[in-house]
Amino acid sequence: MEESTEERESDLDESEEESSEMDDEDCERRRGECIDEMSDLEKQFLELKDKLFHERLNQVKVKLDEVLTGKAGEYREPLATLQHNMTLRTQVAGVYRELCLQVVKHKYECELQGARQHLESERNLLFDAMKTELLDKIRRLEEDRQSVDLTSEWWSDEMKGKKCKRRSLSRPEKKK
């Protein structure tokens, strides 16, 4: 049995040598086939990649044309929503603008009314001050006139008294 194992081992060694020679040739041949197949696959991949790129590019161009012409369904609804929102915002902005203008107008009218009232108040105060001053002057003039009247009455009484004294003095002399 030992012989048979040895024989087998020697047969295996010989077959390994033969198979290793065949294996090297076979490997080279298979390697070449794999490289050819790989290069074919790479060429096919590049062609498919270019074809896919051009198809996508054409799809994008078609979608862009649909969007520009307004036929794209997926863009029409959002566009309509945006336009509706824009319309609402424009209306709200218009109403807000009108309200702001009314507020400014009311403030202007309030300022104008305040200025008029202030002017009228100042005018009335000035009129009252002038009236008071004139009434004071009139009162003083009346007082002066009264005092002048008293003085003139006193003066006229005094003059009459002197004339009377002269007459009374002169008459008795005449009588004498």
Short mmCIF file of C-alpha atoms in Angstrom, two decimals:
data_model
loop_
_atom_site.label_atom_id
_atom_site.label_comp_id
_atom_site.label_asym_id
_atom_site.label_seq_id
_atom_site.Cartn_x
_atom_site.Cartn_y
_atom_site.Cartn_z
CA MET A 1 0.00 0.00 0.00
CA GLU A 2 2.82 2.17 0.49
CA GLU A 3 3.75 1.65 -3.06
CA SER A 4 0.42 2.65 -4.31
CA THR A 5 0.52 5.91 -2.36
CA GLU A 6 3.94 6.63 -3.68
CA GLU A 7 2.86 5.86 -7.17
CA ARG A 8 -0.06 8.06 -6.78
CA GLU A 9 2.03 10.88 -5.51
CA SER A 10 4.40 10.55 -8.43
CA ASP A 11 1.47 10.43 -10.84
CA LEU A 12 0.08 13.51 -9.22
CA ASP A 13 3.37 15.33 -9.55
CA GLU A 14 3.51 14.52 -13.24
CA SER A 15 -0.07 15.54 -13.79
CA GLU A 16 0.52 18.73 -11.84
CA GLU A 17 3.37 19.61 -14.12
CA GLU A 18 1.25 18.98 -17.14
CA SER A 19 -1.70 20.76 -15.61
CA SER A 20 0.45 23.69 -14.53
CA GLU A 21 1.63 24.07 -18.12
CA MET A 22 -1.92 23.85 -19.31
CA ASP A 23 -3.04 26.07 -16.54
CA ASP A 24 -0.61 28.84 -17.50
CA GLU A 25 -1.68 28.71 -21.12
CA ASP A 26 -5.29 28.40 -20.15
CA CYS A 27 -4.98 31.30 -17.70
CA GLU A 28 -3.36 33.49 -20.34
CA ARG A 29 -6.02 32.62 -22.82
CA ARG A 30 -8.80 33.18 -20.29
CA ARG A 31 -7.16 36.43 -19.18
CA GLY A 32 -7.15 37.69 -22.74
CA GLU A 33 -10.79 36.70 -23.16
CA CYS A 34 -11.69 38.49 -19.92
CA ILE A 35 -9.81 41.63 -20.98
CA ASP A 36 -11.58 41.60 -24.35
CA GLU A 37 -14.91 41.05 -22.66
CA MET A 38 -14.17 43.81 -20.15
CA SER A 39 -13.23 46.29 -22.87
CA ASP A 40 -16.43 45.36 -24.75
CA LEU A 41 -18.42 45.93 -21.56
CA GLU A 42 -16.72 49.29 -20.98
CA LYS A 43 -17.52 50.36 -24.56
CA GLN A 44 -21.13 49.28 -24.11
CA PHE A 45 -21.27 51.09 -20.76
CA LEU A 46 -19.91 54.32 -22.24
CA GLU A 47 -22.34 54.08 -25.16
CA LEU A 48 -25.26 53.47 -22.82
CA LYS A 49 -24.09 56.27 -20.55
CA ASP A 50 -23.94 58.72 -23.49
CA LYS A 51 -27.28 57.49 -24.75
CA LEU A 52 -28.84 57.95 -21.28
CA PHE A 53 -27.31 61.43 -20.97
CA HIS A 54 -28.74 62.48 -24.34
CA GLU A 55 -32.14 61.02 -23.47
CA ARG A 56 -32.18 62.91 -20.15
CA LEU A 57 -31.06 66.06 -21.91
CA ASN A 58 -33.87 65.67 -24.45
CA GLN A 59 -36.37 65.05 -21.63
CA VAL A 60 -35.21 68.19 -19.85
CA LYS A 61 -35.50 70.19 -23.08
CA VAL A 62 -38.99 68.84 -23.66
CA LYS A 63 -39.99 69.72 -20.07
CA LEU A 64 -38.47 73.16 -20.44
CA ASP A 65 -40.41 73.73 -23.64
CA GLU A 66 -43.58 72.55 -21.90
CA VAL A 67 -42.90 74.91 -19.01
CA LEU A 68 -42.22 77.83 -21.33
CA THR A 69 -45.38 77.18 -23.32
CA GLY A 70 -47.39 76.54 -20.15
CA LYS A 71 -48.32 72.94 -20.98
CA ALA A 72 -46.42 71.25 -18.14
CA GLY A 73 -49.05 69.79 -15.80
CA GLU A 74 -46.76 69.46 -12.82
CA TYR A 75 -45.84 73.14 -13.06
CA ARG A 76 -49.30 74.50 -13.85
CA GLU A 77 -50.81 73.81 -10.44
CA PRO A 78 -47.96 75.33 -8.41
CA LEU A 79 -47.87 78.25 -10.83
CA ALA A 80 -51.61 78.79 -10.42
CA THR A 81 -51.19 78.64 -6.64
CA LEU A 82 -48.35 81.14 -6.78
CA GLN A 83 -50.35 83.47 -9.02
CA HIS A 84 -53.34 83.23 -6.70
CA ASN A 85 -51.12 84.02 -3.71
CA MET A 86 -49.59 86.91 -5.64
CA THR A 87 -53.04 88.29 -6.43
CA LEU A 88 -54.10 88.01 -2.80
CA ARG A 89 -50.92 89.66 -1.57
CA THR A 90 -51.31 92.43 -4.12
CA GLN A 91 -54.87 93.05 -2.95
CA VAL A 92 -53.83 92.99 0.70
CA ALA A 93 -50.96 95.36 -0.06
CA GLY A 94 -53.40 97.69 -1.85
CA VAL A 95 -55.78 97.69 1.10
CA TYR A 96 -52.86 98.22 3.50
CA ARG A 97 -51.61 101.11 1.35
CA GLU A 98 -55.07 102.72 1.35
CA LEU A 99 -55.31 102.34 5.12
CA CYS A 100 -51.86 103.86 5.56
CA LEU A 101 -52.87 106.77 3.32
CA GLN A 102 -56.03 107.27 5.38
CA VAL A 103 -54.00 107.24 8.58
CA VAL A 104 -51.63 109.84 7.15
CA LYS A 105 -54.58 111.92 5.96
CA HIS A 106 -56.22 111.74 9.40
CA LYS A 107 -52.97 112.70 11.09
CA TYR A 108 -52.64 115.65 8.71
CA GLU A 109 -56.21 116.73 9.42
CA CYS A 110 -55.62 116.37 13.17
CA GLU A 111 -52.46 118.45 12.97
CA LEU A 112 -54.25 121.05 10.86
CA GLN A 113 -57.20 121.15 13.28
CA GLY A 114 -54.82 121.40 16.23
CA ALA A 115 -52.97 124.25 14.56
CA ARG A 116 -56.26 126.05 13.83
CA GLN A 117 -57.44 125.58 17.40
CA HIS A 118 -54.12 126.81 18.72
CA LEU A 119 -54.29 129.83 16.42
CA GLU A 120 -57.86 130.56 17.49
CA SER A 121 -56.90 130.17 21.15
CA GLU A 122 -53.93 132.50 20.75
CA ARG A 123 -56.12 134.97 18.86
CA ASN A 124 -58.74 134.88 21.61
CA LEU A 125 -56.09 135.32 24.30
CA LEU A 126 -54.59 138.24 22.41
CA PHE A 127 -58.04 139.74 21.84
CA ASP A 128 -58.88 139.36 25.54
CA ALA A 129 -55.55 140.88 26.52
CA MET A 130 -56.07 143.83 24.16
CA LYS A 131 -59.67 144.24 25.34
CA THR A 132 -58.55 144.19 28.97
CA GLU A 133 -55.79 146.68 28.22
CA LEU A 134 -58.19 148.98 26.33
CA LEU A 135 -60.79 148.72 29.09
CA ASP A 136 -58.09 149.60 31.63
CA LYS A 137 -57.07 152.59 29.54
CA ILE A 138 -60.71 153.64 29.16
CA ARG A 139 -61.23 153.29 32.91
CA ARG A 140 -58.12 155.33 33.60
CA LEU A 141 -59.21 157.96 31.11
CA GLU A 142 -62.65 158.05 32.72
CA GLU A 143 -61.00 158.43 36.10
CA ASP A 144 -58.78 161.16 34.73
CA ARG A 145 -61.78 162.88 33.19
CA GLN A 146 -63.66 162.60 36.45
CA SER A 147 -60.72 164.04 38.29
CA VAL A 148 -60.39 166.75 35.65
CA ASP A 149 -64.10 167.48 35.95
CA LEU A 150 -63.77 167.70 39.70
CA THR A 151 -60.79 169.92 39.34
CA SER A 152 -62.49 172.04 36.74
CA GLU A 153 -65.59 172.27 38.91
CA TRP A 154 -63.43 173.16 41.83
CA TRP A 155 -61.60 175.61 39.63
CA SER A 156 -64.75 177.09 38.31
CA ASP A 157 -66.17 177.25 41.83
CA GLU A 158 -63.04 178.92 42.96
CA MET A 159 -63.23 181.39 40.12
CA LYS A 160 -66.82 182.10 40.87
CA GLY A 161 -65.94 182.47 44.50
CA LYS A 162 -63.27 185.03 43.69
CA LYS A 163 -65.63 186.94 41.45
CA CYS A 164 -68.20 186.90 44.15
CA LYS A 165 -65.71 188.06 46.72
CA ARG A 166 -64.63 190.82 44.46
CA ARG A 167 -68.16 191.81 43.90
CA SER A 168 -68.97 191.52 47.53
CA LEU A 169 -65.86 193.43 48.32
CA SER A 170 -66.40 195.96 45.60
CA ARG A 171 -70.04 196.52 46.26
CA PRO A 172 -69.69 197.55 49.78
CA GLU A 173 -67.04 199.92 48.75
CA LYS A 174 -69.27 201.40 46.25
CA LYS A 175 -71.86 201.76 48.82
CA LYS A 176 -69.47 203.42 51.08
#
